[in-house]
Every structure is written in structure tokens, then in C-alpha cells.
Coordinates of N, CA and C in Angstrom, one line a residue:
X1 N -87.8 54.9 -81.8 CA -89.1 55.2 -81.3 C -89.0 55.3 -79.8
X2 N -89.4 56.2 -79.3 CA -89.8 56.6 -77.6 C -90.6 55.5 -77.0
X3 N -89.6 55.0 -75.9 CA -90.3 54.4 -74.9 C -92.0 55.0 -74.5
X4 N -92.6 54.1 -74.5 CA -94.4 54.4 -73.9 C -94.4 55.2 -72.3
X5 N -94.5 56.2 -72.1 CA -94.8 56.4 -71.1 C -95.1 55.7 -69.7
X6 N -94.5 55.4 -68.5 CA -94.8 54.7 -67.4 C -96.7 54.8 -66.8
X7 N -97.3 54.1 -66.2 CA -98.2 54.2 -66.5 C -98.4 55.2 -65.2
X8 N -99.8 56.0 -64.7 CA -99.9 56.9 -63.8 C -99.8 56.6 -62.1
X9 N -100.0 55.9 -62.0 CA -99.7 55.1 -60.3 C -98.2 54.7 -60.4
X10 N -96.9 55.0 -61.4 CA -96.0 54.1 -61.1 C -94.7 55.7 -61.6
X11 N -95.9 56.7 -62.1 CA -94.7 57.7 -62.8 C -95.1 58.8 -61.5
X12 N -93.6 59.5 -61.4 CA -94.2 60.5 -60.5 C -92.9 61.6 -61.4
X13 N -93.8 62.8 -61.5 CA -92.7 64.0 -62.3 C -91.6 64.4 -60.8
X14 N -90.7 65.2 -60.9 CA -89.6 65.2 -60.1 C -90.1 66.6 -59.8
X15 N -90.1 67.5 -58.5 CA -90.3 68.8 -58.7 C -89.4 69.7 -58.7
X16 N -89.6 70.8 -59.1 CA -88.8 72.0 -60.2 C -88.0 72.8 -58.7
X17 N -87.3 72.6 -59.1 CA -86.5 73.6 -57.7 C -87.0 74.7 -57.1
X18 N -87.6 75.4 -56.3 CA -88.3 76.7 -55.9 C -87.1 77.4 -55.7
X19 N -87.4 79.0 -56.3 CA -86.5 80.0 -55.9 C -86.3 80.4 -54.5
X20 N -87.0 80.4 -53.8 CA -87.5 80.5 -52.6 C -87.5 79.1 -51.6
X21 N -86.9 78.0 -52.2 CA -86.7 76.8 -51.5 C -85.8 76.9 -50.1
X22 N -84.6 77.8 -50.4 CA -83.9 78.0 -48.5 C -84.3 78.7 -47.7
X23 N -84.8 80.1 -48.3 CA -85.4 81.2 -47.4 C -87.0 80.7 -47.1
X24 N -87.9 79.7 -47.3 CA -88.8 79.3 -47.2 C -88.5 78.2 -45.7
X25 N -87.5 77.7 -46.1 CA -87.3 76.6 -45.0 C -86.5 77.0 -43.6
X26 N -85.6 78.0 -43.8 CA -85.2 79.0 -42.9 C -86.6 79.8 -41.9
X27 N -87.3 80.2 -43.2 CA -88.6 81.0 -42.5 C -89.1 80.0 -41.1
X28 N -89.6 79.0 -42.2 CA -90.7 77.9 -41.5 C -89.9 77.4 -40.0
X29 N -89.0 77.2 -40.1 CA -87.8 76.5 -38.9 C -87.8 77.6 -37.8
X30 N -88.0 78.9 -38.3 CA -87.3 80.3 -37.0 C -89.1 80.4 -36.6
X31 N -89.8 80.4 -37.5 CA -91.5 80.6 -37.0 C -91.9 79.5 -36.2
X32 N -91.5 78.5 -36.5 CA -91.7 77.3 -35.6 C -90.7 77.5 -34.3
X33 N -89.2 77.1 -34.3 CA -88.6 77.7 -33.3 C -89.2 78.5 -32.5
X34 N -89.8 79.8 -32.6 CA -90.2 81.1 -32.1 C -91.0 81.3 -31.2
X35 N -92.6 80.1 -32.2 CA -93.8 79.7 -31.3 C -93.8 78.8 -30.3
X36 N -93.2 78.1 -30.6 CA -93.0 76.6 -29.9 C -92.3 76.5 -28.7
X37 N -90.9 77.2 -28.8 CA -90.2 77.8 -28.0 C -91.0 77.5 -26.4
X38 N -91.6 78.9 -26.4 CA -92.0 79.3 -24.9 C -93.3 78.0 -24.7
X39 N -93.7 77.6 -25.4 CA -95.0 76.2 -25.0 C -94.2 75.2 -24.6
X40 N -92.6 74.9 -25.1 CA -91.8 73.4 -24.6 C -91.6 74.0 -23.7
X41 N -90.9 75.4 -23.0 CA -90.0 75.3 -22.1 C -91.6 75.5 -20.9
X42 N -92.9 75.9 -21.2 CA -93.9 75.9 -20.2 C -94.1 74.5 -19.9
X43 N -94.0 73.6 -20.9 CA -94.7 72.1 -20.8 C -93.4 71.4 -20.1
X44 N -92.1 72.1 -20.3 CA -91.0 70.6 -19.2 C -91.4 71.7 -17.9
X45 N -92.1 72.8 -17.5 CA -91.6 73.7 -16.2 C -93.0 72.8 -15.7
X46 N -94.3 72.6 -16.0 CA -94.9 71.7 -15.3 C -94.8 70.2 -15.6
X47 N -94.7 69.9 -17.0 CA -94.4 68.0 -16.7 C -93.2 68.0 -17.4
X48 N -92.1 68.2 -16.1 CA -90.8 67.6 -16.5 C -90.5 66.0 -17.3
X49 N -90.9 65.1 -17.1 CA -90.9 63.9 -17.6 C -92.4 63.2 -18.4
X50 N -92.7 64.5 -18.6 CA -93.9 64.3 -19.9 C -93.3 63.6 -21.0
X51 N -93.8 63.5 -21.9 CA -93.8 63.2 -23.4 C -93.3 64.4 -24.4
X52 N -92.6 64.4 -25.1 CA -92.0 65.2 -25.8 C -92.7 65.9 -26.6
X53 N -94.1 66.5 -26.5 CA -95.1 66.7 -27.9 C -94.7 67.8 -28.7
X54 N -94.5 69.1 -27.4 CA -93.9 70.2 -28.6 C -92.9 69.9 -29.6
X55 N -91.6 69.3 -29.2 CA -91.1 68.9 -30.0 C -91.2 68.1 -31.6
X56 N -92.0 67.4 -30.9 CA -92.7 66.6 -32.1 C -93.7 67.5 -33.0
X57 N -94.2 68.6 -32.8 CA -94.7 69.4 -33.5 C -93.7 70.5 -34.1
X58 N -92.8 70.5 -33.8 CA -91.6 71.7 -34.5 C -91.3 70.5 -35.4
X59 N -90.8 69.2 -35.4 CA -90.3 68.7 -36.5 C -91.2 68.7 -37.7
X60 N -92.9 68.6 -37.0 CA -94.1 68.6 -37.9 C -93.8 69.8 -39.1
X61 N -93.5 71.0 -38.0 CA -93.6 72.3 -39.1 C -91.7 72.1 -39.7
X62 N -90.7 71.8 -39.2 CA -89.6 72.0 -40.0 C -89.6 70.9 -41.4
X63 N -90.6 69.7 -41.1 CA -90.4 68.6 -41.9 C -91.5 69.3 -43.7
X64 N -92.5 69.9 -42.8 CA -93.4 71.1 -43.6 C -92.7 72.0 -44.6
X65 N -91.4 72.7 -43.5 CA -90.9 73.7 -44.6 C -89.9 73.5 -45.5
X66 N -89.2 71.7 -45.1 CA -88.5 71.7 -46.0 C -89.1 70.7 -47.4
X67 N -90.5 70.7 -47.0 CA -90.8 69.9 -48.2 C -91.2 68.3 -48.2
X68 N -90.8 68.0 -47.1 CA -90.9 66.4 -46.9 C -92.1 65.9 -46.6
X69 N -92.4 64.9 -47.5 CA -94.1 64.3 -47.1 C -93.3 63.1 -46.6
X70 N -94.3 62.5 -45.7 CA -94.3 61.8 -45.1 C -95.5 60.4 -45.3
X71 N -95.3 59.0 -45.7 CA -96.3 58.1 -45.6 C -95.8 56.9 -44.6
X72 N -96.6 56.8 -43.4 CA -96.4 55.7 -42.8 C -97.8 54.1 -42.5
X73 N -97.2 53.1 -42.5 CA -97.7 52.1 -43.0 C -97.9 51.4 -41.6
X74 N -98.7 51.4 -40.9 CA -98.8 50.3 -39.4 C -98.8 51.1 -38.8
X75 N -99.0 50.8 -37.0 CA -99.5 51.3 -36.8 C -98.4 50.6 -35.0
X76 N -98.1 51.7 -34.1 CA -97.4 51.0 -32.6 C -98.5 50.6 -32.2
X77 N -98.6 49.1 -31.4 CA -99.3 48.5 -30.5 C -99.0 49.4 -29.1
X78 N -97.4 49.1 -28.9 CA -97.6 49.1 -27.2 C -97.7 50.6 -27.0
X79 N -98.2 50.6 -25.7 CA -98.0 52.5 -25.5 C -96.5 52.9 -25.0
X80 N -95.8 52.2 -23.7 CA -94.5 52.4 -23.3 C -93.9 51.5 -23.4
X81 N -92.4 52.0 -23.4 CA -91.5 50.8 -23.0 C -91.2 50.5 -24.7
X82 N -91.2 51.4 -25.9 CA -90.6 50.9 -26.9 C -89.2 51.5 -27.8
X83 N -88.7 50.8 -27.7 CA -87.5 51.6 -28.4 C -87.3 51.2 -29.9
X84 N -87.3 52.6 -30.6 CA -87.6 52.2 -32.2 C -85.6 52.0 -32.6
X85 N -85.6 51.3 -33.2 CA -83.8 51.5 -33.8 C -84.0 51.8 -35.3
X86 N -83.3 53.1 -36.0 CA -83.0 53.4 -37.1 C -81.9 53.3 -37.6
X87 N -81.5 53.2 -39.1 CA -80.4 53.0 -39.8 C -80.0 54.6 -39.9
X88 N -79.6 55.7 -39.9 CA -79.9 56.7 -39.9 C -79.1 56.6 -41.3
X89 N -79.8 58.1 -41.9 CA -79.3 57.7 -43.6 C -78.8 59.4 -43.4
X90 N -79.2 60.6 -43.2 CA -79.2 61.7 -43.6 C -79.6 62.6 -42.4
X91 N -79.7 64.0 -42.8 CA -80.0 65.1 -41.1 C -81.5 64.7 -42.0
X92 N -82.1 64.4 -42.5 CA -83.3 64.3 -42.8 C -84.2 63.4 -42.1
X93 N -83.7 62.2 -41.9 CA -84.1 61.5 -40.8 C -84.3 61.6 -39.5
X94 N -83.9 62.6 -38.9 CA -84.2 63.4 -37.9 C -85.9 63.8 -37.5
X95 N -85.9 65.3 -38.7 CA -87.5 65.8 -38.3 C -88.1 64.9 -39.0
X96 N -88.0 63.5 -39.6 CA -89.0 62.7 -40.5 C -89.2 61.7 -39.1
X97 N -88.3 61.6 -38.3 CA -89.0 60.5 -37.4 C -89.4 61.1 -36.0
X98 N -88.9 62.6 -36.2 CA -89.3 63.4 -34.9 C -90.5 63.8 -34.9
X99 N -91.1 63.7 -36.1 CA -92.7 64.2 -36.7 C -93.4 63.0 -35.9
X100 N -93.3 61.6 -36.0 CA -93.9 60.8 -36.3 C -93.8 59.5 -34.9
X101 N -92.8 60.2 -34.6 CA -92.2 59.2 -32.9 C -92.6 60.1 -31.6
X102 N -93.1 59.8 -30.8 CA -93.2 60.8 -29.1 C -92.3 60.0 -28.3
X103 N -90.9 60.8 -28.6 CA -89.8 59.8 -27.9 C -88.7 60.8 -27.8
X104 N -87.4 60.5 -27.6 CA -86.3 60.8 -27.3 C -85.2 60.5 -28.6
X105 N -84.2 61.2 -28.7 CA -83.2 60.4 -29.6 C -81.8 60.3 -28.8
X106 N -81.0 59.1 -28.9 CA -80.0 58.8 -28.9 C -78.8 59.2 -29.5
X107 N -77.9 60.0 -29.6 CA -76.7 60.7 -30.7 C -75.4 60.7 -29.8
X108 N -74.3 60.8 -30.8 CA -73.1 60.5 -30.6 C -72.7 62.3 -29.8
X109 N -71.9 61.6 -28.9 CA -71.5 62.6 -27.8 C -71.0 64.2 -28.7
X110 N -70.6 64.6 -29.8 CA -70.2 65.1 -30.3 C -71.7 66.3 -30.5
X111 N -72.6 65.4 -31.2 CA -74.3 66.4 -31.2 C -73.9 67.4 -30.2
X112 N -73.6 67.2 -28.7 CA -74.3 68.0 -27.8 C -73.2 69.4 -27.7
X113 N -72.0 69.0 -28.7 CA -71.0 70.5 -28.7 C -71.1 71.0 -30.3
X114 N -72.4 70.9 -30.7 CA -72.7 71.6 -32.0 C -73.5 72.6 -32.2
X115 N -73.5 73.6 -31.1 CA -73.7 75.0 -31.1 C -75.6 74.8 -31.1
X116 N -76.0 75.2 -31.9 CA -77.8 75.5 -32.2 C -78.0 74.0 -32.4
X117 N -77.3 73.2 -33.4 CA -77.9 72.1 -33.1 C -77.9 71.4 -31.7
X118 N -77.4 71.5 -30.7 CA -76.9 70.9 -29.5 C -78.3 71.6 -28.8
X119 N -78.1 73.2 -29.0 CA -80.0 73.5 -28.0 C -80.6 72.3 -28.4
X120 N -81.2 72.5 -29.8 CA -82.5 71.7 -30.7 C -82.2 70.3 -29.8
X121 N -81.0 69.3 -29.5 CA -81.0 68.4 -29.1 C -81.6 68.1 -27.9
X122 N -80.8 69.5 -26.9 CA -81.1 69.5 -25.7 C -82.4 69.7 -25.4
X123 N -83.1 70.5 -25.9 CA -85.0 70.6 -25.9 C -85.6 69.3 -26.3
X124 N -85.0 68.8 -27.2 CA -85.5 67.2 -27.4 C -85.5 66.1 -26.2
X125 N -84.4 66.7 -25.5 CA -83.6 65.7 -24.1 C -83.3 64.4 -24.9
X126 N -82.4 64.9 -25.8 CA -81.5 63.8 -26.1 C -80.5 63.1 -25.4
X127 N -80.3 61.8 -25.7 CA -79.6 61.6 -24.2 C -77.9 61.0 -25.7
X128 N -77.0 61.8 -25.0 CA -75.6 62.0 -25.7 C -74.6 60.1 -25.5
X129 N -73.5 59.5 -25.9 CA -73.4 58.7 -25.8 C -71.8 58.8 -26.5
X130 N -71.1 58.4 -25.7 CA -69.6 58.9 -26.3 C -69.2 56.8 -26.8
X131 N -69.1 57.0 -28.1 CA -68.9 55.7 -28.9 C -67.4 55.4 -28.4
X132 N -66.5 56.4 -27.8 CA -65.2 55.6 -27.4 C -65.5 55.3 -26.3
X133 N -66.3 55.1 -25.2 CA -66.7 54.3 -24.1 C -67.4 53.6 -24.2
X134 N -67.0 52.8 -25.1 CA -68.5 51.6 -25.1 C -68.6 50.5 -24.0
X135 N -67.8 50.7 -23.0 CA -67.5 49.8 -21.8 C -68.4 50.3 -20.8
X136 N -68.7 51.6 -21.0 CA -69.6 52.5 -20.6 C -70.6 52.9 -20.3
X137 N -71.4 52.4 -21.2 CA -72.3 52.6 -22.1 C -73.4 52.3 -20.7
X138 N -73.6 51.6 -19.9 CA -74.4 52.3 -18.4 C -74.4 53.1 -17.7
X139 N -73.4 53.5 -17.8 CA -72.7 55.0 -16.9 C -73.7 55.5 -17.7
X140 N -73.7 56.2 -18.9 CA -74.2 57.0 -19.8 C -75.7 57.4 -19.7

């Protein structure tokens, strides 16, 4: 006899692969790239040491085109001065906390000689960190 069905709050169906699932997310990434583009590089030409927002809205639409919902639970108290620490699991963790953070990211010195991804970094003003210098790691 078949197990009883899980009940509706606890079953969720898996979704069906789109034919159009890479060329959809390619699209969404180069239209976002495209727009956004000339508004970051206008927003660092007057507030160089602003807040990162365009950014934070390209990961909005990249995290969009590749499908990713997002639920978050609480809520930041302080306004500055916080530094979030992640376990990083996947490149998905990336636009899921670029969506949802108005900050900077930290990456291993290698990001910044990875071609397109190294721009995407550098428009973020990532700040690069070479793990064989950990004696360093003020210099940096």
C-alpha cells in the first residue's frame, strides 16, 4: 500500500527543468549587466564611497533569472560597522546574499585574475586577500 501523501505545508513538488532555463539566465544577467552598468559606474563617479546599491540590484535581477527565491527571517539592527561572516557553500551564495546585504565581499586573491568574473568583483569593490599571507592579512 502507498505511503499517504505528506501533508500541504510540508510537501513541495520539485520543478520540471525549463528548456529555456540557461538562455533565460544568460539573457536576465547580460540585461541586467547592460542597464545597471552605466547607473554603478555614474553612482561611484559621484559617491565614490557610497553604499553598493546598484550592485545589490544586479544580484536582485541575476538571482531573478536564475530562479532563486529568497526567504529571510530578522531583521539588521545596527546601520554601520557590521560584518556578516558566511560559510560559503556554492557561486550561488554569492547573488543570494548580494541581493539581500548593502556591503562588500571578501574573496580569495585568485577571484580578482578570473577574467568577467574579476570585473563583476571589481564593481562590487571587493576587497581580494591572498590566504598564503596570513601574516598579512593588514597589509591587505
Amino acid at each position: 500500500m502507498p505511503s499517504p501523501r505528506p501533508s500541504s505545508t510540508n510537501w513541495r513538488r520539485r520543478p520540471h527543468p525549463q528548456p529555456w532555463g540557461h538562455a533565460k539566465t544568460v539573457a536576465g544577467a547580460a540585461t541586467a549587466f547592460s542597464l545597471l552598468l552605466p547607473a554603478h559606474l555614474a553612482h561611484l563617479g559621484l559617491r565614490p564611497n557610497g553604499p553598493p546599491r546598484v550592485p545589490r540590484l544586479f544580484h536582485k535581477f541575476l538571482s531573478h533569472s536564475l530562479g532563486i527565491r529568497t526567504v529571510v527571517h530578522g531583521k539588521v539592527a545596527a546601520r554601520h560597522g557590521v560584518l556578516f561572516v558566511s560559510n560559503h557553500l556554492s557561486w550561488a551564495d554569492i547573488p543570494v546574499l548580494g541581493s539581500r546585504l548593502l556591503g562588500h565581499f571578501v574573496a580569495k586573491a585568485e577571484v580578482g585574475a578570473m577574467g568577467f568574473v574579476s570585473v563583476l568583483a571589481d564593481l562590487q569593490r571587493t576587497i581580494y586577500v591572498e590566504r598564503e599571507r596570513r601574516l598579512a592579512t593588514g597589509e591587505q
